[in-house]
Amino acid sequence: MHTLNSISHGWPRLKQSVSNRHMPGHTSREVLVIFSSLTTCDPSNIYDLIKTLKGLKIRVSVIGLSAEVRVCTILTRETGGTYHVILDETHFRELLTFHVKPPPASSSSECSLIRMGFPQHAIASVSDQDSKPSFSMSHLDNSSGPGLTLGGYYCPQCRAKYTELPVECKVCGLTLVSAPHLARSFHHLFPMDAFQEMPLEEFEGERFCEACQGELKDKSVFICPVCSSVFCVECDLFIHDTLHCCPSCIHSQSTS
Ligand SMILES: [Zn+2]
Ligand SMILES: [Zn+2]
Ligand SMILES: [Zn+2]
């Protein structure tokens, strides 16, 4: 994600966003504009720029601080972004945090493989005679002290040490992540399909939720489109917000 903060004559230099075209094709390219001006004065034709952004599949979202500006409406509509004008400070925070989550991967984005390393956290204790504190590579370019520590994450390729993940190894360039990081980004990029909602009266079958085994009493039931299992409202919410996978689908996968 590329956030612009350069403002020229009231209109953000959107042109700069075009320069992040060197990003690999599997990544999503996004620009978030926080816009407070009511006028735009871009030296070149803004509509040409919108066309270019659309062509490069760069999604532009705008958070307006004052009032709706027509050019922003067109810009976000054409590039597939969102456009909101804030109501107050809390609303602004809400809108901003909404953009923290990456958007789902589009089927049109190209696939490429990335080499990744999954270093284990090595713990060394002070009482251990052989363990010696060592520098972490992540402290090389920040000024916060030498950072001599015992233990850490060791790059599986070159044994460089890091104290935090995810990181790109400064020595060999390998992307170092932990499995939970990967799982977390996976469910953001490939969100689960919504379950099919059906009124309880129309539902024929055993009136028990597949997940909590409770009796289905609410107005609607939710059906997984893949395995046709039924779930209650609470379980549907829990599955989509927390689990990110259908428990019945997983169960049938492991038994088959
Ligand atoms: Zn390395
Ligand atoms: Zn349930
Ligand atoms: Zn299922």
PDB file of C-alpha atoms and ligand atoms in Angstrom:
ATOM      1  CA  MET A   1       0.000   0.000   0.000  1.00  0.00           C
ATOM      2  CA  HIS A   2       1.279   3.375  -0.982  1.00  0.00           C
ATOM      3  CA  THR A   3       0.051   6.406   0.879  1.00  0.00           C
ATOM      4  CA  LEU A   4       0.491   9.792  -0.620  1.00  0.00           C
ATOM      5  CA  ASN A   5       1.207  12.809   1.426  1.00  0.00           C
ATOM      6  CA  SER A   6       2.555  15.158  -1.143  1.00  0.00           C
ATOM      7  CA  ILE A   7       0.108  17.896  -1.945  1.00  0.00           C
ATOM      8  CA  SER A   8       0.616  20.300  -4.787  1.00  0.00           C
ATOM      9  CA  HIS A   9      -1.791  23.204  -5.110  1.00  0.00           C
ATOM     10  CA  GLY A  10      -4.571  21.422  -3.277  1.00  0.00           C
ATOM     11  CA  TRP A  11      -4.609  18.337  -5.416  1.00  0.00           C
ATOM     12  CA  PRO A  12      -2.532  15.327  -4.402  1.00  0.00           C
ATOM     13  CA  ARG A  13      -0.006  14.333  -6.967  1.00  0.00           C
ATOM     14  CA  LEU A  14      -1.762  11.189  -8.005  1.00  0.00           C
ATOM     15  CA  LYS A  15       0.798  10.830 -10.741  1.00  0.00           C
ATOM     16  CA  GLN A  16       3.230   9.469  -8.170  1.00  0.00           C
ATOM     17  CA  SER A  17       1.009   6.480  -7.590  1.00  0.00           C
ATOM     18  CA  VAL A  18       1.501   5.476 -11.198  1.00  0.00           C
ATOM     19  CA  SER A  19       5.175   5.115 -10.421  1.00  0.00           C
ATOM     20  CA  ASN A  20       4.519   2.077  -8.218  1.00  0.00           C
ATOM     21  CA  ARG A  21       3.862   0.049 -11.361  1.00  0.00           C
ATOM     22  CA  HIS A  22       7.133  -1.788 -10.743  1.00  0.00           C
ATOM     23  CA  MET A  23       5.368  -3.830  -8.053  1.00  0.00           C
ATOM     24  CA  PRO A  24       4.997  -7.528  -8.986  1.00  0.00           C
ATOM     25  CA  GLY A  25       1.758  -8.542 -10.638  1.00  0.00           C
ATOM     26  CA  HIS A  26       0.463 -10.690  -7.784  1.00  0.00           C
ATOM     27  CA  THR A  27       0.347  -7.778  -5.369  1.00  0.00           C
ATOM     28  CA  SER A  28      -2.594  -5.446  -5.054  1.00  0.00           C
ATOM     29  CA  ARG A  29      -1.769  -1.857  -5.824  1.00  0.00           C
ATOM     30  CA  GLU A  30      -3.630   0.697  -3.827  1.00  0.00           C
ATOM     31  CA  VAL A  31      -3.557   4.380  -3.136  1.00  0.00           C
ATOM     32  CA  LEU A  32      -5.333   5.934  -0.199  1.00  0.00           C
ATOM     33  CA  VAL A  33      -5.920   9.643  -0.568  1.00  0.00           C
ATOM     34  CA  ILE A  34      -6.917  11.697   2.444  1.00  0.00           C
ATOM     35  CA  PHE A  35      -8.426  14.716   0.805  1.00  0.00           C
ATOM     36  CA  SER A  36      -9.363  17.935   2.514  1.00  0.00           C
ATOM     37  CA  SER A  37      -9.544  20.346  -0.399  1.00  0.00           C
ATOM     38  CA  LEU A  38     -12.736  21.247  -2.219  1.00  0.00           C
ATOM     39  CA  THR A  39     -11.007  22.226  -5.412  1.00  0.00           C
ATOM     40  CA  THR A  40      -8.681  20.360  -7.673  1.00  0.00           C
ATOM     41  CA  CYS A  41      -6.038  21.926  -9.821  1.00  0.00           C
ATOM     42  CA  ASP A  42      -4.007  19.259 -11.449  1.00  0.00           C
ATOM     43  CA  PRO A  43      -1.680  20.509 -14.170  1.00  0.00           C
ATOM     44  CA  SER A  44      -2.565  17.649 -16.522  1.00  0.00           C
ATOM     45  CA  ASN A  45      -5.920  16.188 -17.446  1.00  0.00           C
ATOM     46  CA  ILE A  46      -7.206  14.271 -14.438  1.00  0.00           C
ATOM     47  CA  TYR A  47      -9.425  12.049 -16.588  1.00  0.00           C
ATOM     48  CA  ASP A  48      -6.398  10.797 -18.523  1.00  0.00           C
ATOM     49  CA  LEU A  49      -4.763   9.983 -15.222  1.00  0.00           C
ATOM     50  CA  ILE A  50      -7.845   8.067 -14.050  1.00  0.00           C
ATOM     51  CA  LYS A  51      -7.701   6.048 -17.253  1.00  0.00           C
ATOM     52  CA  THR A  52      -4.015   5.272 -16.657  1.00  0.00           C
ATOM     53  CA  LEU A  53      -4.668   4.229 -13.051  1.00  0.00           C
ATOM     54  CA  LYS A  54      -7.526   2.007 -14.193  1.00  0.00           C
ATOM     55  CA  GLY A  55      -5.310   0.433 -16.840  1.00  0.00           C
ATOM     56  CA  LEU A  56      -2.610  -0.327 -14.296  1.00  0.00           C
ATOM     57  CA  LYS A  57      -5.242  -1.784 -11.920  1.00  0.00           C
ATOM     58  CA  ILE A  58      -4.334   0.643  -9.160  1.00  0.00           C
ATOM     59  CA  ARG A  59      -7.234   0.956  -6.750  1.00  0.00           C
ATOM     60  CA  VAL A  60      -7.708   4.460  -5.446  1.00  0.00           C
ATOM     61  CA  SER A  61      -9.741   5.099  -2.309  1.00  0.00           C
ATOM     62  CA  VAL A  62     -10.461   8.532  -0.960  1.00  0.00           C
ATOM     63  CA  ILE A  63     -11.335   9.708   2.530  1.00  0.00           C
ATOM     64  CA  GLY A  64     -12.780  13.189   2.228  1.00  0.00           C
ATOM     65  CA  LEU A  65     -12.399  15.553   5.147  1.00  0.00           C
ATOM     66  CA  SER A  66     -14.727  18.316   3.981  1.00  0.00           C
ATOM     67  CA  ALA A  67     -17.398  17.588   1.368  1.00  0.00           C
ATOM     68  CA  GLU A  68     -17.930  15.306  -1.585  1.00  0.00           C
ATOM     69  CA  VAL A  69     -15.906  16.262  -4.643  1.00  0.00           C
ATOM     70  CA  ARG A  70     -17.161  14.998  -7.984  1.00  0.00           C
ATOM     71  CA  VAL A  71     -13.765  14.134  -9.410  1.00  0.00           C
ATOM     72  CA  CYS A  72     -13.086  11.892  -6.413  1.00  0.00           C
ATOM     73  CA  THR A  73     -16.377  10.100  -6.967  1.00  0.00           C
ATOM     74  CA  ILE A  74     -15.371   9.337 -10.542  1.00  0.00           C
ATOM     75  CA  LEU A  75     -11.816   8.445  -9.549  1.00  0.00           C
ATOM     76  CA  THR A  76     -12.887   5.887  -6.941  1.00  0.00           C
ATOM     77  CA  ARG A  77     -15.716   4.462  -9.025  1.00  0.00           C
ATOM     78  CA  GLU A  78     -13.482   3.939 -12.062  1.00  0.00           C
ATOM     79  CA  THR A  79     -10.624   2.359 -10.123  1.00  0.00           C
ATOM     80  CA  GLY A  80     -12.796   0.200  -7.845  1.00  0.00           C
ATOM     81  CA  GLY A  81     -11.951   2.015  -4.638  1.00  0.00           C
ATOM     82  CA  THR A  82     -14.180   3.469  -1.966  1.00  0.00           C
ATOM     83  CA  TYR A  83     -15.053   7.076  -1.271  1.00  0.00           C
ATOM     84  CA  HIS A  84     -16.288   8.301   2.072  1.00  0.00           C
ATOM     85  CA  VAL A  85     -16.583  11.724   3.599  1.00  0.00           C
ATOM     86  CA  ILE A  86     -16.018  11.764   7.325  1.00  0.00           C
ATOM     87  CA  LEU A  87     -18.687  12.832   9.795  1.00  0.00           C
ATOM     88  CA  ASP A  88     -16.437  13.272  12.809  1.00  0.00           C
ATOM     89  CA  GLU A  89     -13.138  12.105  14.265  1.00  0.00           C
ATOM     90  CA  THR A  90     -14.399   8.667  15.277  1.00  0.00           C
ATOM     91  CA  HIS A  91     -15.804   8.106  11.830  1.00  0.00           C
ATOM     92  CA  PHE A  92     -12.439   9.079  10.331  1.00  0.00           C
ATOM     93  CA  ARG A  93     -10.655   6.530  12.504  1.00  0.00           C
ATOM     94  CA  GLU A  94     -13.165   3.892  11.490  1.00  0.00           C
ATOM     95  CA  LEU A  95     -12.680   4.617   7.798  1.00  0.00           C
ATOM     96  CA  LEU A  96      -8.925   4.624   8.152  1.00  0.00           C
ATOM     97  CA  THR A  97      -8.801   1.288   9.984  1.00  0.00           C
ATOM     98  CA  PHE A  98     -11.052  -0.165   7.298  1.00  0.00           C
ATOM     99  CA  HIS A  99      -8.168   0.297   4.866  1.00  0.00           C
ATOM    100  CA  VAL A 100      -5.716  -1.594   7.085  1.00  0.00           C
ATOM    101  CA  LYS A 101      -7.079  -4.935   5.923  1.00  0.00           C
ATOM    102  CA  PRO A 102      -5.874  -5.906   2.464  1.00  0.00           C
ATOM    103  CA  PRO A 103      -8.573  -6.264  -0.194  1.00  0.00           C
ATOM    104  CA  PRO A 104      -9.415  -9.762  -1.486  1.00  0.00           C
ATOM    105  CA  ALA A 105      -7.146 -11.009  -4.269  1.00  0.00           C
ATOM    106  CA  SER A 106      -8.691 -10.559  -7.684  1.00  0.00           C
ATOM    107  CA  SER A 107      -8.741 -13.512 -10.034  1.00  0.00           C
ATOM    108  CA  SER A 108      -7.129 -11.372 -12.717  1.00  0.00           C
ATOM    109  CA  SER A 109      -3.922 -10.892 -10.773  1.00  0.00           C
ATOM    110  CA  GLU A 110      -1.076 -13.023 -11.992  1.00  0.00           C
ATOM    111  CA  CYS A 111       0.399 -15.795  -9.870  1.00  0.00           C
ATOM    112  CA  SER A 112       4.022 -16.045  -8.956  1.00  0.00           C
ATOM    113  CA  LEU A 113       5.875 -17.996  -6.360  1.00  0.00           C
ATOM    114  CA  ILE A 114       7.756 -16.346  -3.543  1.00  0.00           C
ATOM    115  CA  ARG A 115      10.403 -18.160  -1.581  1.00  0.00           C
ATOM    116  CA  MET A 116       9.714 -17.943   2.110  1.00  0.00           C
ATOM    117  CA  GLY A 117      11.536 -19.055   5.189  1.00  0.00           C
ATOM    118  CA  PHE A 118       9.879 -20.097   8.430  1.00  0.00           C
ATOM    119  CA  PRO A 119      12.480 -19.585  11.134  1.00  0.00           C
ATOM    120  CA  GLN A 120      11.891 -21.104  14.548  1.00  0.00           C
ATOM    121  CA  HIS A 121      12.369 -18.894  17.545  1.00  0.00           C
ATOM    122  CA  ALA A 122      15.536 -20.061  19.217  1.00  0.00           C
ATOM    123  CA  ILE A 123      15.629 -19.427  22.937  1.00  0.00           C
ATOM    124  CA  ALA A 124      18.936 -19.274  24.722  1.00  0.00           C
ATOM    125  CA  SER A 125      19.058 -18.937  28.453  1.00  0.00           C
ATOM    126  CA  VAL A 126      21.512 -16.812  30.399  1.00  0.00           C
ATOM    127  CA  SER A 127      22.441 -19.808  32.540  1.00  0.00           C
ATOM    128  CA  ASP A 128      23.586 -21.680  29.422  1.00  0.00           C
ATOM    129  CA  GLN A 129      27.410 -21.396  29.373  1.00  0.00           C
ATOM    130  CA  ASP A 130      27.708 -21.724  25.583  1.00  0.00           C
ATOM    131  CA  SER A 131      25.126 -19.115  24.657  1.00  0.00           C
ATOM    132  CA  LYS A 132      26.443 -15.694  23.779  1.00  0.00           C
ATOM    133  CA  PRO A 133      24.432 -12.576  23.021  1.00  0.00           C
ATOM    134  CA  SER A 134      24.509 -11.530  19.388  1.00  0.00           C
ATOM    135  CA  PHE A 135      23.385  -8.620  17.229  1.00  0.00           C
ATOM    136  CA  SER A 136      20.127  -8.692  15.410  1.00  0.00           C
ATOM    137  CA  MET A 137      20.259  -7.655  11.755  1.00  0.00           C
ATOM    138  CA  SER A 138      17.121  -5.583  12.213  1.00  0.00           C
ATOM    139  CA  HIS A 139      19.076  -3.196  14.427  1.00  0.00           C
ATOM    140  CA  LEU A 140      21.508  -2.324  11.638  1.00  0.00           C
ATOM    141  CA  ASP A 141      19.514   0.575  10.272  1.00  0.00           C
ATOM    142  CA  ASN A 142      17.732   1.923  13.300  1.00  0.00           C
ATOM    143  CA  SER A 143      19.372   3.962  15.956  1.00  0.00           C
ATOM    144  CA  SER A 144      17.847   2.285  18.999  1.00  0.00           C
ATOM    145  CA  GLY A 145      21.010   0.977  20.598  1.00  0.00           C
ATOM    146  CA  PRO A 146      23.116  -2.027  19.715  1.00  0.00           C
ATOM    147  CA  GLY A 147      20.402  -4.558  20.563  1.00  0.00           C
ATOM    148  CA  LEU A 148      22.513  -7.405  21.814  1.00  0.00           C
ATOM    149  CA  THR A 149      20.145 -10.238  22.596  1.00  0.00           C
ATOM    150  CA  LEU A 150      20.155 -13.899  23.375  1.00  0.00           C
ATOM    151  CA  GLY A 151      18.133 -16.017  20.997  1.00  0.00           C
ATOM    152  CA  GLY A 152      15.915 -14.841  18.149  1.00  0.00           C
ATOM    153  CA  TYR A 153      14.813 -15.945  14.727  1.00  0.00           C
ATOM    154  CA  TYR A 154      17.588 -17.303  12.518  1.00  0.00           C
ATOM    155  CA  CYS A 155      17.258 -17.135   8.731  1.00  0.00           C
ATOM    156  CA  PRO A 156      17.200 -20.776   7.560  1.00  0.00           C
ATOM    157  CA  GLN A 157      19.329 -19.851   4.553  1.00  0.00           C
ATOM    158  CA  CYS A 158      22.111 -17.653   5.903  1.00  0.00           C
ATOM    159  CA  ARG A 159      21.649 -17.819   9.710  1.00  0.00           C
ATOM    160  CA  ALA A 160      21.275 -14.034  10.075  1.00  0.00           C
ATOM    161  CA  LYS A 161      19.442 -13.197  13.271  1.00  0.00           C
ATOM    162  CA  TYR A 162      16.251 -11.172  13.639  1.00  0.00           C
ATOM    163  CA  THR A 163      14.243 -10.340  16.694  1.00  0.00           C
ATOM    164  CA  GLU A 164      10.942  -9.803  14.915  1.00  0.00           C
ATOM    165  CA  LEU A 165       8.974 -11.299  12.060  1.00  0.00           C
ATOM    166  CA  PRO A 166       7.884 -10.757   9.295  1.00  0.00           C
ATOM    167  CA  VAL A 167      11.049  -9.396   7.742  1.00  0.00           C
ATOM    168  CA  GLU A 168      12.972  -9.634   4.516  1.00  0.00           C
ATOM    169  CA  CYS A 169      16.409 -11.026   5.255  1.00  0.00           C
ATOM    170  CA  LYS A 170      18.934  -8.239   4.797  1.00  0.00           C
ATOM    171  CA  VAL A 171      21.647 -10.699   3.877  1.00  0.00           C
ATOM    172  CA  CYS A 172      20.072 -13.150   1.453  1.00  0.00           C
ATOM    173  CA  GLY A 173      16.748 -11.485   0.654  1.00  0.00           C
ATOM    174  CA  LEU A 174      14.586 -14.388   1.803  1.00  0.00           C
ATOM    175  CA  THR A 175      11.163 -13.423   3.134  1.00  0.00           C
ATOM    176  CA  LEU A 176      10.949 -14.634   6.711  1.00  0.00           C
ATOM    177  CA  VAL A 177       7.499 -15.175   8.153  1.00  0.00           C
ATOM    178  CA  SER A 178       5.756 -17.272  10.732  1.00  0.00           C
ATOM    179  CA  ALA A 179       2.921 -19.628   9.847  1.00  0.00           C
ATOM    180  CA  PRO A 180       0.272 -17.507  11.643  1.00  0.00           C
ATOM    181  CA  HIS A 181       1.307 -14.463   9.541  1.00  0.00           C
ATOM    182  CA  LEU A 182       0.751 -16.441   6.393  1.00  0.00           C
ATOM    183  CA  ALA A 183      -2.580 -17.803   7.587  1.00  0.00           C
ATOM    184  CA  ARG A 184      -3.748 -14.334   8.552  1.00  0.00           C
ATOM    185  CA  SER A 185      -2.928 -12.809   5.176  1.00  0.00           C
ATOM    186  CA  PHE A 186      -4.448 -15.809   3.425  1.00  0.00           C
ATOM    187  CA  HIS A 187      -7.916 -15.339   4.849  1.00  0.00           C
ATOM    188  CA  HIS A 188      -7.838 -11.620   4.039  1.00  0.00           C
ATOM    189  CA  LEU A 189      -6.909 -12.288   0.432  1.00  0.00           C
ATOM    190  CA  PHE A 190      -9.224 -15.245  -0.047  1.00  0.00           C
ATOM    191  CA  PRO A 191     -12.219 -14.568   2.171  1.00  0.00           C
ATOM    192  CA  MET A 192     -14.802 -17.272   2.721  1.00  0.00           C
ATOM    193  CA  ASP A 193     -17.985 -17.086   0.672  1.00  0.00           C
ATOM    194  CA  ALA A 194     -21.056 -15.989   2.608  1.00  0.00           C
ATOM    195  CA  PHE A 195     -23.402 -18.748   3.690  1.00  0.00           C
ATOM    196  CA  GLN A 196     -26.769 -18.900   2.019  1.00  0.00           C
ATOM    197  CA  GLU A 197     -29.453 -17.430   4.253  1.00  0.00           C
ATOM    198  CA  MET A 198     -32.792 -19.237   4.342  1.00  0.00           C
ATOM    199  CA  PRO A 199     -35.937 -18.628   6.434  1.00  0.00           C
ATOM    200  CA  LEU A 200     -36.402 -21.330   9.061  1.00  0.00           C
ATOM    201  CA  GLU A 201     -39.930 -22.165   7.820  1.00  0.00           C
ATOM    202  CA  GLU A 202     -38.567 -23.066   4.389  1.00  0.00           C
ATOM    203  CA  PHE A 203     -35.809 -25.223   5.759  1.00  0.00           C
ATOM    204  CA  GLU A 204     -36.601 -28.907   5.609  1.00  0.00           C
ATOM    205  CA  GLY A 205     -34.244 -31.107   7.525  1.00  0.00           C
ATOM    206  CA  GLU A 206     -33.062 -31.615  11.051  1.00  0.00           C
ATOM    207  CA  ARG A 207     -33.287 -28.371  12.982  1.00  0.00           C
ATOM    208  CA  PHE A 208     -29.921 -28.569  14.652  1.00  0.00           C
ATOM    209  CA  CYS A 209     -26.916 -26.344  14.078  1.00  0.00           C
ATOM    210  CA  GLU A 210     -24.027 -28.345  12.656  1.00  0.00           C
ATOM    211  CA  ALA A 211     -21.489 -26.450  14.775  1.00  0.00           C
ATOM    212  CA  CYS A 212     -22.953 -25.898  18.259  1.00  0.00           C
ATOM    213  CA  GLN A 213     -25.552 -28.695  18.061  1.00  0.00           C
ATOM    214  CA  GLY A 214     -28.135 -26.240  19.395  1.00  0.00           C
ATOM    215  CA  GLU A 215     -31.700 -26.218  18.160  1.00  0.00           C
ATOM    216  CA  LEU A 216     -32.319 -23.782  15.288  1.00  0.00           C
ATOM    217  CA  LYS A 217     -34.838 -21.287  16.641  1.00  0.00           C
ATOM    218  CA  ASP A 218     -33.944 -18.001  14.919  1.00  0.00           C
ATOM    219  CA  LYS A 219     -35.813 -16.666  11.911  1.00  0.00           C
ATOM    220  CA  SER A 220     -33.084 -17.689   9.474  1.00  0.00           C
ATOM    221  CA  VAL A 221     -30.645 -20.509   9.067  1.00  0.00           C
ATOM    222  CA  PHE A 222     -27.332 -20.341   7.198  1.00  0.00           C
ATOM    223  CA  ILE A 223     -26.251 -23.000   4.751  1.00  0.00           C
ATOM    224  CA  CYS A 224     -22.703 -23.615   3.555  1.00  0.00           C
ATOM    225  CA  PRO A 225     -22.798 -23.608  -0.259  1.00  0.00           C
ATOM    226  CA  VAL A 226     -20.053 -26.252  -0.410  1.00  0.00           C
ATOM    227  CA  CYS A 227     -21.115 -28.938   2.071  1.00  0.00           C
ATOM    228  CA  SER A 228     -24.784 -27.880   2.625  1.00  0.00           C
ATOM    229  CA  SER A 229     -24.424 -27.962   6.422  1.00  0.00           C
ATOM    230  CA  VAL A 230     -26.765 -25.680   8.370  1.00  0.00           C
ATOM    231  CA  PHE A 231     -25.638 -23.205  10.993  1.00  0.00           C
ATOM    232  CA  CYS A 232     -27.304 -20.826  13.428  1.00  0.00           C
ATOM    233  CA  VAL A 233     -26.733 -17.041  13.304  1.00  0.00           C
ATOM    234  CA  GLU A 234     -24.111 -17.036  16.065  1.00  0.00           C
ATOM    235  CA  CYS A 235     -22.102 -19.840  14.520  1.00  0.00           C
ATOM    236  CA  ASP A 236     -22.312 -18.200  11.082  1.00  0.00           C
ATOM    237  CA  LEU A 237     -20.808 -15.036  12.548  1.00  0.00           C
ATOM    238  CA  PHE A 238     -18.145 -16.958  14.428  1.00  0.00           C
ATOM    239  CA  ILE A 239     -17.189 -18.968  11.342  1.00  0.00           C
ATOM    240  CA  HIS A 240     -16.861 -15.904   9.091  1.00  0.00           C
ATOM    241  CA  ASP A 241     -15.263 -13.511  11.582  1.00  0.00           C
ATOM    242  CA  THR A 242     -12.998 -15.794  13.583  1.00  0.00           C
ATOM    243  CA  LEU A 243     -12.561 -19.263  12.100  1.00  0.00           C
ATOM    244  CA  HIS A 244     -12.466 -18.288   8.406  1.00  0.00           C
ATOM    245  CA  CYS A 245     -13.234 -21.867   7.345  1.00  0.00           C
ATOM    246  CA  CYS A 246     -16.321 -24.072   7.464  1.00  0.00           C
ATOM    247  CA  PRO A 247     -15.879 -26.727  10.198  1.00  0.00           C
ATOM    248  CA  SER A 248     -17.984 -29.271   8.274  1.00  0.00           C
ATOM    249  CA  CYS A 249     -15.975 -28.805   5.091  1.00  0.00           C
ATOM    250  CA  ILE A 250     -12.727 -29.290   7.048  1.00  0.00           C
ATOM    251  CA  HIS A 251     -14.165 -32.360   8.745  1.00  0.00           C
ATOM    252  CA  SER A 252     -15.181 -33.988   5.466  1.00  0.00           C
ATOM    253  CA  GLN A 253     -11.734 -33.193   4.020  1.00  0.00           C
ATOM    254  CA  SER A 254      -9.927 -34.922   6.853  1.00  0.00           C
ATOM    255  CA  THR A 255     -12.097 -38.042   6.796  1.00  0.00           C
ATOM    256  CA  SER A 256     -12.035 -38.560   3.029  1.00  0.00           C
TER     257      SER A 256
HETATM  258 ZN    ZN B   1      19.033 -14.877   5.051  1.00  0.00          ZN
HETATM  259 ZN    ZN B   2     -24.740 -22.918  16.158  1.00  0.00          ZN
HETATM  260 ZN    ZN B   3     -19.038 -26.315   4.491  1.00  0.00          ZN
END
